[in-house]
Coordinates of C-alpha atoms and ligand atoms in Angstrom, one line a residue:
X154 CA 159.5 -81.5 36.8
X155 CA 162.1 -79.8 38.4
X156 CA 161.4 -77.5 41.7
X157 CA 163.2 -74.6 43.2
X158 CA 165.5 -74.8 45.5
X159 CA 164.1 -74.5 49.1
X160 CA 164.5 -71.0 50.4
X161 CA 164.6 -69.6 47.0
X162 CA 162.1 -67.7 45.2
X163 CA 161.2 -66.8 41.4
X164 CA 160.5 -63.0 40.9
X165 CA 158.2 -62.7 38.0
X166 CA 157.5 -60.4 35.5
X167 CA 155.1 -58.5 37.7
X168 CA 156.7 -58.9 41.0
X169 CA 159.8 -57.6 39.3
X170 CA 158.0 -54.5 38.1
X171 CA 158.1 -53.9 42.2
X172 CA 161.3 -54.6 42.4
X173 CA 162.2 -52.3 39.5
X174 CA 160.5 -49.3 41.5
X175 CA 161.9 -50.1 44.9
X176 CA 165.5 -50.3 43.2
X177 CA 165.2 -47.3 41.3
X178 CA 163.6 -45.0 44.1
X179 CA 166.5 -46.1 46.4
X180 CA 168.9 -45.5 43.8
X181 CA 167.8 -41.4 43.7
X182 CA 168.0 -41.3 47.9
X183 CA 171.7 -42.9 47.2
X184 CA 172.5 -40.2 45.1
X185 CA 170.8 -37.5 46.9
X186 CA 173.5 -38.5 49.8
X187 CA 176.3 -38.9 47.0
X188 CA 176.8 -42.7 47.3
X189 CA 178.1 -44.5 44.0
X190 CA 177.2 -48.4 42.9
X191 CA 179.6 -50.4 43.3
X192 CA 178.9 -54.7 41.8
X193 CA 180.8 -57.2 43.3
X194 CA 180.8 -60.5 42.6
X195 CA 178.4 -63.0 44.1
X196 CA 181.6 -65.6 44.7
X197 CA 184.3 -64.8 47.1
X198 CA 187.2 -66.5 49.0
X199 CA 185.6 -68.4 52.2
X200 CA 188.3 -67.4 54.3
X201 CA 187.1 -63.5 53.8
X202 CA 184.0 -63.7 55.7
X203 CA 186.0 -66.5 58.4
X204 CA 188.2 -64.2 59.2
X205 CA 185.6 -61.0 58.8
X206 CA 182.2 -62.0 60.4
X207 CA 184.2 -64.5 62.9
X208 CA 184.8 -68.4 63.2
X209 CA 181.9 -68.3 65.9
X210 CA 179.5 -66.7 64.0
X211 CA 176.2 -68.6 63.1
X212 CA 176.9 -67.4 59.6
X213 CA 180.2 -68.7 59.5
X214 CA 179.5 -71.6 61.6
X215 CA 176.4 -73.0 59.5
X216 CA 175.2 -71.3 57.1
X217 CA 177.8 -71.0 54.1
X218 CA 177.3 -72.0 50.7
X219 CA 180.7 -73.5 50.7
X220 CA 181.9 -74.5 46.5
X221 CA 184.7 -76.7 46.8
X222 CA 187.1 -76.6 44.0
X223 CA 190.6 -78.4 44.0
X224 CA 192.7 -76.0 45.5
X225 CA 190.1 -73.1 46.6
X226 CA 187.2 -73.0 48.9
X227 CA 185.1 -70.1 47.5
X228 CA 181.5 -69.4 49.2
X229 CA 179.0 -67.7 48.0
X230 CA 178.4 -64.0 49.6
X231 CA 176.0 -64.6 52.6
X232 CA 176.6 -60.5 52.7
X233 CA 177.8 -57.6 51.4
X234 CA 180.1 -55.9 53.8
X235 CA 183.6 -57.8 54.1
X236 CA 183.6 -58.3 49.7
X237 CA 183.2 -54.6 49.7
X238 CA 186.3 -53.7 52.0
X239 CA 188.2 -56.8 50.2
X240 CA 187.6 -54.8 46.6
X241 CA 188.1 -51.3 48.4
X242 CA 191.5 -52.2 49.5
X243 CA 192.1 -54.6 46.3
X244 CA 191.4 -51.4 44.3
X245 CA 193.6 -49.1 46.1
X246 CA 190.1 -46.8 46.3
X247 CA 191.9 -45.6 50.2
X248 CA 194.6 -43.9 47.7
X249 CA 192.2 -42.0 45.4
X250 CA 191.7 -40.2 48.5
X251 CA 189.5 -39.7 51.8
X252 CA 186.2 -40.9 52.5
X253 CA 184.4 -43.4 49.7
X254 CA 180.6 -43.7 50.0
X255 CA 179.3 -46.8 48.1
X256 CA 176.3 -48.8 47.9
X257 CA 175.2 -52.4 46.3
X258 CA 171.9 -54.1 45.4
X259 CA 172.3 -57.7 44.8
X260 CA 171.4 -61.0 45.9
X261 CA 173.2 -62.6 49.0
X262 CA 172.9 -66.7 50.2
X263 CA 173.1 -68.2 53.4
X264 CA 172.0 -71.8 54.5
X265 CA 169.4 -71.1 56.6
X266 CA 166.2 -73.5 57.7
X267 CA 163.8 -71.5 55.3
X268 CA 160.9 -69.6 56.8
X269 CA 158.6 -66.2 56.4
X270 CA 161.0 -63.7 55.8
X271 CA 163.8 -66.2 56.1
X272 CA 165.4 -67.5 52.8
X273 CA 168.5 -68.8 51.4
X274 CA 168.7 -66.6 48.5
X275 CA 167.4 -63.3 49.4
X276 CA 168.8 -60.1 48.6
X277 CA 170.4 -56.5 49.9
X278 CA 170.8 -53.0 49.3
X279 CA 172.9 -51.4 51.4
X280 CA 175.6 -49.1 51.8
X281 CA 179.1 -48.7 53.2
X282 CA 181.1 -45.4 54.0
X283 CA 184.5 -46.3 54.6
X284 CA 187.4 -43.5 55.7
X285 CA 185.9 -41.9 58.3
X286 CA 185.1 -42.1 61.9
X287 CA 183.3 -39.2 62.4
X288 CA 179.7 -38.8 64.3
X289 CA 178.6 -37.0 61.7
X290 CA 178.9 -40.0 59.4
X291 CA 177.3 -41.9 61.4
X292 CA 174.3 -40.0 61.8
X293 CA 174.2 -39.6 58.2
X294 CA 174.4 -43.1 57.8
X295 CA 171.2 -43.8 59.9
X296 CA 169.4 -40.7 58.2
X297 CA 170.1 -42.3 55.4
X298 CA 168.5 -45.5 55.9
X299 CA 165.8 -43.7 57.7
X300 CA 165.1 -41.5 53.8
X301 CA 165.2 -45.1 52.1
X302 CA 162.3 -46.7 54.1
X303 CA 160.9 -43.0 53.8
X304 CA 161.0 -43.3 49.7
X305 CA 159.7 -46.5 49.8
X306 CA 156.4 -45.3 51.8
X307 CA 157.5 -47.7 54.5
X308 CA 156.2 -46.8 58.1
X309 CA 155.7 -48.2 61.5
X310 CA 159.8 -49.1 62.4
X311 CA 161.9 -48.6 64.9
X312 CA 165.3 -47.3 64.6
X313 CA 167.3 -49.4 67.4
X314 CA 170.0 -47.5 68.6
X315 CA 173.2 -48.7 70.9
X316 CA 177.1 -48.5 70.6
X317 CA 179.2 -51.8 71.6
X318 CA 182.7 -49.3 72.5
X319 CA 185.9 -49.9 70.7
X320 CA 187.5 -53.1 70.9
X321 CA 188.9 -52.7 74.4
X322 CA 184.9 -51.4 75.6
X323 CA 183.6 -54.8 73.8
X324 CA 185.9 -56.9 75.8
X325 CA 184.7 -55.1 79.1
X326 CA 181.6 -55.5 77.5
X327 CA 181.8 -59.4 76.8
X328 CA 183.3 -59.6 80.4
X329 CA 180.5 -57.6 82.0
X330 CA 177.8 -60.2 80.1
X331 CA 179.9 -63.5 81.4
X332 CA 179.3 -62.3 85.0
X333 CA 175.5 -60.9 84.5
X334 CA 174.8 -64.1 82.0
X335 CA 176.5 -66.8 84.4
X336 CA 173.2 -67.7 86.9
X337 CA 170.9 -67.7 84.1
X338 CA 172.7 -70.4 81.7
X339 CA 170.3 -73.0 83.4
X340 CA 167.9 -71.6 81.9
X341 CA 169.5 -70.5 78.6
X342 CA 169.4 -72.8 75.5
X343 CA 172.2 -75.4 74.5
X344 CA 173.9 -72.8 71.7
X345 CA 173.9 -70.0 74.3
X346 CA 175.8 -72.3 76.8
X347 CA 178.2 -73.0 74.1
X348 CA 178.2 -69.4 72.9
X349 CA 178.7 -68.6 76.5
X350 CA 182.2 -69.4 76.3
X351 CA 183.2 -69.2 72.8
X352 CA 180.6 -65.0 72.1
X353 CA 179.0 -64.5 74.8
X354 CA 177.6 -61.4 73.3
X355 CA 176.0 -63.5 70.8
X356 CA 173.8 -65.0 73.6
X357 CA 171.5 -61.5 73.3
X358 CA 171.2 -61.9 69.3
X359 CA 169.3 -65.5 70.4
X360 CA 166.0 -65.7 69.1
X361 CA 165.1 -68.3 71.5
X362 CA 161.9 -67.6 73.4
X363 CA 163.1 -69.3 76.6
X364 CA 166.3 -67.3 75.9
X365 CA 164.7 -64.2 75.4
X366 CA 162.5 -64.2 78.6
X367 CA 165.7 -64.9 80.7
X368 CA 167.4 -62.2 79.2
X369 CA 164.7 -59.6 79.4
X370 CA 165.5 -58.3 82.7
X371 CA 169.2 -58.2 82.4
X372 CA 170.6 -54.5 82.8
X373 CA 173.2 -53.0 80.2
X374 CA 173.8 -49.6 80.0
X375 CA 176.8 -47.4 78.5
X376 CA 178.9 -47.8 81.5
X377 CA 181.2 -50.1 79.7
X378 CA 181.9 -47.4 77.1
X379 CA 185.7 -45.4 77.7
X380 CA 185.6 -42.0 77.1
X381 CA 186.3 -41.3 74.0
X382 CA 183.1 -43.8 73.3
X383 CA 181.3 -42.1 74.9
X384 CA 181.4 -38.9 73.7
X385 CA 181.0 -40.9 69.8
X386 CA 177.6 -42.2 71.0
X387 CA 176.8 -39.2 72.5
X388 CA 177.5 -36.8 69.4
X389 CA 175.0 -39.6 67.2
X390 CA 172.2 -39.5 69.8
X391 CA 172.0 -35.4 69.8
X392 CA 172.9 -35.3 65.7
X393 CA 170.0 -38.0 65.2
X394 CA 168.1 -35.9 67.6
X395 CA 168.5 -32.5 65.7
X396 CA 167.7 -33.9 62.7
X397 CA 164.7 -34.9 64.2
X398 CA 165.1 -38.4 63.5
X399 CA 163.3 -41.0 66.1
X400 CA 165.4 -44.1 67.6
X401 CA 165.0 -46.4 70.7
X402 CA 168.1 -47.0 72.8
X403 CA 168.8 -50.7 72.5
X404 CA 171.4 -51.8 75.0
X405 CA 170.7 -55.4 74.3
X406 CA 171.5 -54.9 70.7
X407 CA 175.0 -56.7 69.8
X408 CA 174.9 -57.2 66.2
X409 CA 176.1 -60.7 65.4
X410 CA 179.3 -60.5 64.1
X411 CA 182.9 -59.5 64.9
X412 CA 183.4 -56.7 62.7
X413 CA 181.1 -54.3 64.7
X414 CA 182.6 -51.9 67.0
X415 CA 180.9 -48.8 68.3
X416 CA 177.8 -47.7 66.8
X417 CA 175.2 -50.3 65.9
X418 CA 171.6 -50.3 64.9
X419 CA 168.6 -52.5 63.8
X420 CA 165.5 -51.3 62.1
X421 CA 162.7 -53.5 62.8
X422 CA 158.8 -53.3 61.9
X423 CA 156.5 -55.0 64.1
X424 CA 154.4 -56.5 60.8
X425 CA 156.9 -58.9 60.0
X426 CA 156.2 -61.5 62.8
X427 CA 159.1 -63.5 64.5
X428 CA 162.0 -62.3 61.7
X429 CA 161.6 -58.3 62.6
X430 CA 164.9 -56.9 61.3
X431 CA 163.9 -54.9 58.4
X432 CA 168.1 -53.9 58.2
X433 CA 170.9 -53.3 60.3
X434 CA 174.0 -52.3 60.7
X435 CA 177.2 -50.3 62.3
X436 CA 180.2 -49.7 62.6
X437 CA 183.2 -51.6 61.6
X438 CA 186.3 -49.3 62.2
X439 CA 188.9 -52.1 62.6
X440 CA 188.0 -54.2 59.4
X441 CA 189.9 -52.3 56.6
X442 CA 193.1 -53.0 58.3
X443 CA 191.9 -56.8 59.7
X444 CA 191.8 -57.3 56.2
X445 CA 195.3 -55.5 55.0
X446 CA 194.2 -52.3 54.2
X447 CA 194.8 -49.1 56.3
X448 CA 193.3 -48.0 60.0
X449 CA 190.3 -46.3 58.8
X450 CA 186.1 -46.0 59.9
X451 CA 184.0 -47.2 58.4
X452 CA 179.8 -48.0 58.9
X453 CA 177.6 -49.1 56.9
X454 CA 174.1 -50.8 56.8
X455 CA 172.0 -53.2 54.5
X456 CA 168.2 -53.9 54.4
X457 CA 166.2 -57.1 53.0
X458 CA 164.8 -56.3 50.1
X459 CA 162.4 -59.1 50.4
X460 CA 161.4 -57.9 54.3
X461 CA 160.9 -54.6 53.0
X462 CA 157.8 -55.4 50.3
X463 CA 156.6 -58.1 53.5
X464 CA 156.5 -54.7 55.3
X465 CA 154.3 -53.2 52.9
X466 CA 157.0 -51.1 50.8
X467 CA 153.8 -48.7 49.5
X468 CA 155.5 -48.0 45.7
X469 CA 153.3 -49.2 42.9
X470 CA 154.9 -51.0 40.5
X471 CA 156.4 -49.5 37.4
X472 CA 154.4 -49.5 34.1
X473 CA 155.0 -52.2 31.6
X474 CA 152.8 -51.2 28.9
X475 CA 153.5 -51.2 25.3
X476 CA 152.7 -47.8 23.0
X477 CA 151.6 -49.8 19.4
X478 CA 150.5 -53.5 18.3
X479 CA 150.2 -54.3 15.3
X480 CA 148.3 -56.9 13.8
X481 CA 148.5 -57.9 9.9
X482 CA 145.9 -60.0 8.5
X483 CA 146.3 -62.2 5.8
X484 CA 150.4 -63.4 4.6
X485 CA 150.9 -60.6 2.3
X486 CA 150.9 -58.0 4.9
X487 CA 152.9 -60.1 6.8
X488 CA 156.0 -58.7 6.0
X489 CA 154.8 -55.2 5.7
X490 CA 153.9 -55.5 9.3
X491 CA 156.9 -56.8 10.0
X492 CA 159.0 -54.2 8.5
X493 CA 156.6 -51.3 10.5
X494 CA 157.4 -53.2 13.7
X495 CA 161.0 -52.9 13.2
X496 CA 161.0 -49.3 12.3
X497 CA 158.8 -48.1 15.0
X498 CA 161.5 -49.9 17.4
X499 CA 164.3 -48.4 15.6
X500 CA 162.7 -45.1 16.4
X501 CA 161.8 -45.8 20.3
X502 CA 158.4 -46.5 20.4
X503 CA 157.6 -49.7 22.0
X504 CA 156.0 -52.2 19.6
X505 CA 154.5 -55.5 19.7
X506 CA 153.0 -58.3 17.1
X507 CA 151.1 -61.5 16.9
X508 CA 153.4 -64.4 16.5
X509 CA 150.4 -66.7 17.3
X510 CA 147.9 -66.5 14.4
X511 CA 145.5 -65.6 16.2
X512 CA 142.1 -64.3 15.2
X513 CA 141.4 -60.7 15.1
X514 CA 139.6 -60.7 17.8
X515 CA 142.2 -62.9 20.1
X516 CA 145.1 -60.6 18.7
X517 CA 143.0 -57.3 20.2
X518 CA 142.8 -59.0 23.4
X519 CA 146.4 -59.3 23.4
X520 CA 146.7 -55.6 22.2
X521 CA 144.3 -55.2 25.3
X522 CA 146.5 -57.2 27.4
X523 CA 149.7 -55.7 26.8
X524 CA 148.2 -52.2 27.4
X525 CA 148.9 -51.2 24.3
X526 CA 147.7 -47.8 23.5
X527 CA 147.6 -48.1 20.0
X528 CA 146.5 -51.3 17.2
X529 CA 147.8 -50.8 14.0
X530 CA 145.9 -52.7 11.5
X531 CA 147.4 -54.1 8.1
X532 CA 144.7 -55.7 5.9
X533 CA 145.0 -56.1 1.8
X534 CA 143.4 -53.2 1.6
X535 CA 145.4 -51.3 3.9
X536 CA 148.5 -53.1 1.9
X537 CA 147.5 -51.8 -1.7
X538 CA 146.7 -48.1 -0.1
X539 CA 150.1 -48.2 1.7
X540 CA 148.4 -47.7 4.7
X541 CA 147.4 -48.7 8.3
X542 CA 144.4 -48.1 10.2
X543 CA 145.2 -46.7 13.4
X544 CA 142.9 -47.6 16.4
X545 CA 143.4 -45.5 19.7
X546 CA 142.6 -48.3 22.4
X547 CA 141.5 -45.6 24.7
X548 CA 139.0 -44.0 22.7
X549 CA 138.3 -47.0 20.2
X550 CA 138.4 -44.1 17.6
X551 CA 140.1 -45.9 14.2
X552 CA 141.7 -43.6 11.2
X553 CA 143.8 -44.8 8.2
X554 CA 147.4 -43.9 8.3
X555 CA 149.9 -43.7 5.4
X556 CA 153.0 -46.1 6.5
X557 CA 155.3 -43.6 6.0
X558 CA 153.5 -41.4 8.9
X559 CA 153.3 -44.0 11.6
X560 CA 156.3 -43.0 13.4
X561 CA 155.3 -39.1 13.5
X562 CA 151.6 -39.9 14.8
X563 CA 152.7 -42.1 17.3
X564 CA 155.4 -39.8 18.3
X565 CA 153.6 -36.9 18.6
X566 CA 150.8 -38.4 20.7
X567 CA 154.1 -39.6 22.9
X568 CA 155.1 -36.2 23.2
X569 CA 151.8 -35.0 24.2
Ligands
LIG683 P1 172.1 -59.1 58.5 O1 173.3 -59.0 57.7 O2 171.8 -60.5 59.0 O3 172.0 -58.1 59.6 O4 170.9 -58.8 57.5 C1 170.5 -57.5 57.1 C2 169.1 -57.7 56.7 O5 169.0 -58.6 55.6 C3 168.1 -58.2 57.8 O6 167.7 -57.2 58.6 C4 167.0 -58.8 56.9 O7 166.1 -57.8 56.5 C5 167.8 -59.3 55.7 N1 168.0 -60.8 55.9 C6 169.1 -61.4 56.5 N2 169.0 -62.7 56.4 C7 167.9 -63.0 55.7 C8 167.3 -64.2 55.2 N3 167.9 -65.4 55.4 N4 166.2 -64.1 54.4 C9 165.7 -62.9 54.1 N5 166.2 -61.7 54.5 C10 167.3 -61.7 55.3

């Protein structure tokens, strides 16, 4: 018998009902904030997210889903942000003018040893605003994630607030680190020694607990931030402020890859356990034109869908229940019932049969099963009368029907 893949995961029918709800109720706060879906595909060129997240990256490093072909190394996505700015600049969407707002649900891969809330399929939504650097976009950004956790009667996070500077701020940055970091690499793990030299900013995304306790004490602040940085940061902190929108200042958070440049943020949720980061994400102002499109802003975030129903995403799932069943008994109302079934489909009301034979009772308990409001009964009586016998699952209250009326009866207890 064949198994799934490690770090994968079937969603079932009634998982997916969830899934379904979650989607749809982030889909209305998207729109509410005038974002637009955008679908790109799960395969892309390998040497997008090289150049994008950074050779060093762990992603990069270890954890592609590399597909070799003869001439072409195509991965598949381990996220969402460098496809979109490939298909944003392959589209020409910076010519149709100013700021695009876009977001993406989908499922994203990365070889990772496979743990609670760590897989190797899971999935995203998220969102990216490129063509703009203003604060004010960035503060809508976090709101917006902040209304999406909202929606989906998540609570109990922490919005984790910092901003790494502009390129020149993160090289002060890195060089600030090398000189803080240098007497604790004793006791540091081996990839932070490595890292040490080839992103040392990466040593703070470690999630080693030796690592972590030798880092605890280190002091960052903003002080490696220019100016014009820090006035960026400071505009976010009193927008997210007047908006009244709670965050912790988080001057150890780096955000693991190279695109990120000023503001970054990570929403975590103490009920997750040791993988915390419900989302995340930042800033990415120079990507667009690392990646041959114009200089433009851009930020943008993406949360696990999967940590988000670990953190107790409070929606109830959507209804799957059928409106009519109908069970013939006996091969000449066979066909009759299989006509009926067609035209109450044809006229939108969800309909059902037995494709089982099974008894009249077992076929009820199907009815009963599938939620079905209403059993429509053909019999040889029912057959020479041209009729049905309507039974109202709720009440258990049973009438005969002409055929021709079905669709009308059922409709108007639809309506009601
Ligand atoms: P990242 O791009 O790593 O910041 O991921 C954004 C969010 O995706 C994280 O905060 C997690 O919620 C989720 N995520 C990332 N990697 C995984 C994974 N391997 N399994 C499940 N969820 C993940």
């Amino acid at each position: 018998m064949y198994k799934l893949i490690p770090g994968t995961r079937d969603i079932l029918p009634q998982e997916a009902l969830l899934w379904q709800r979650m989607e749809a109720a982030c889909r209305s706060v998207f729109s509410l904030y005038n974002y637009h879906e955008i679908r790109t595909p799960v395969v892309e060129e390998m040497s997008l997210f090289n150049r994008s997240l950074g050779e060093t990256t762990e992603i990069v490093r270890k954890q592609m889903f590399v597909i070799n072909n003869k001439d072409d190394n195509y991965v598949l996505r381990p996220e969402g942000t460098a496809a979109i700015v490939r298909a944003y600049i392959e589209n020409n969407m910076d010519k149709a003018g100013g700021l695009v707002k876009l977001y993406y649900m989908g499922p994203m891969f990365r070889l990772e040893r496979p743990q609670k809330g760590r897989q190797r399929q899971f999935h995203h939504i998220g969102c990216e605003a490129i063509g703009s650097s203003d604060a004010g976009l960035d503060v809508e950004v976090v709101s917006l994630a902040d209304a999406l956790l909202k929606n989906l009667s998540i609570s109990g996070y922490i919005i984790n607030l910092n901003n790494l500077g502009c390129a020149a701020d993160k090289e002060e940055l890195a060089l600030r680190l090398r000189r803080k970091i240098k007497d604790l690499l004793p006791k540091l793990c081996a990839d932070c020694n490595q890292r040490y030299d080839s992103n040392v900013m990466r040593i703070l995304d470690c999630k080693n607990p030796d690592c972590k306790t030798a880092l605890e004490h280190l002091d960052l602040d903003e002080s490696h931030l220019c100016a014009g940085c820090r006035k960026h940061f400071s505009a976010v902190k009193t927008g997210l402020d007047s908006l009244k929108i709670a965050y912790a200042l988080a001057p150890h958070l780096v955000r693991g890859l190279d695109y990120y440049t000023g503001t970054v943020f990570e929403i975590t949720h103490s009920g997750l356990g040791a993988q915390d980061a419900l989302g995340a994400g930042g800033r990415y102002d120079n990507l667009v034109k690392q990646l041959g499109g114009p200089a433009t802003g851009s930020i943008g975030f993406a949360f696990g869908v999967e940590r988000l129903i670990l953190a107790g995403c409070g929606l109830k799932p959507a209804e799957n229940k059928i409106t009519s069943y109908i069970i013939s008994l006996g091969d000449n109302a066979r066909s009759s019932a299989l006509k009926l079934l067609d035209t109450l489909r044809r006229n939108g009301i969800s309909a059902d049969t037995d494709y089982e034979s099974k008894s009249l009772k077992g076929a009820l308990r199907k009815a009963n099963d599938y939620g079905a409001k209403f059993v429509l009964i053909i019999g040889d009586d029912e057959l020479k009368k041209n009729t049905v016998m309507l039974k109202d699952m709720e009440s258990g209250e049973q009438r005969e029907v002409k055929v021709e009326d079905v669709v009308q009866e059922l409709g108007k207890d639809l309506v009601t």
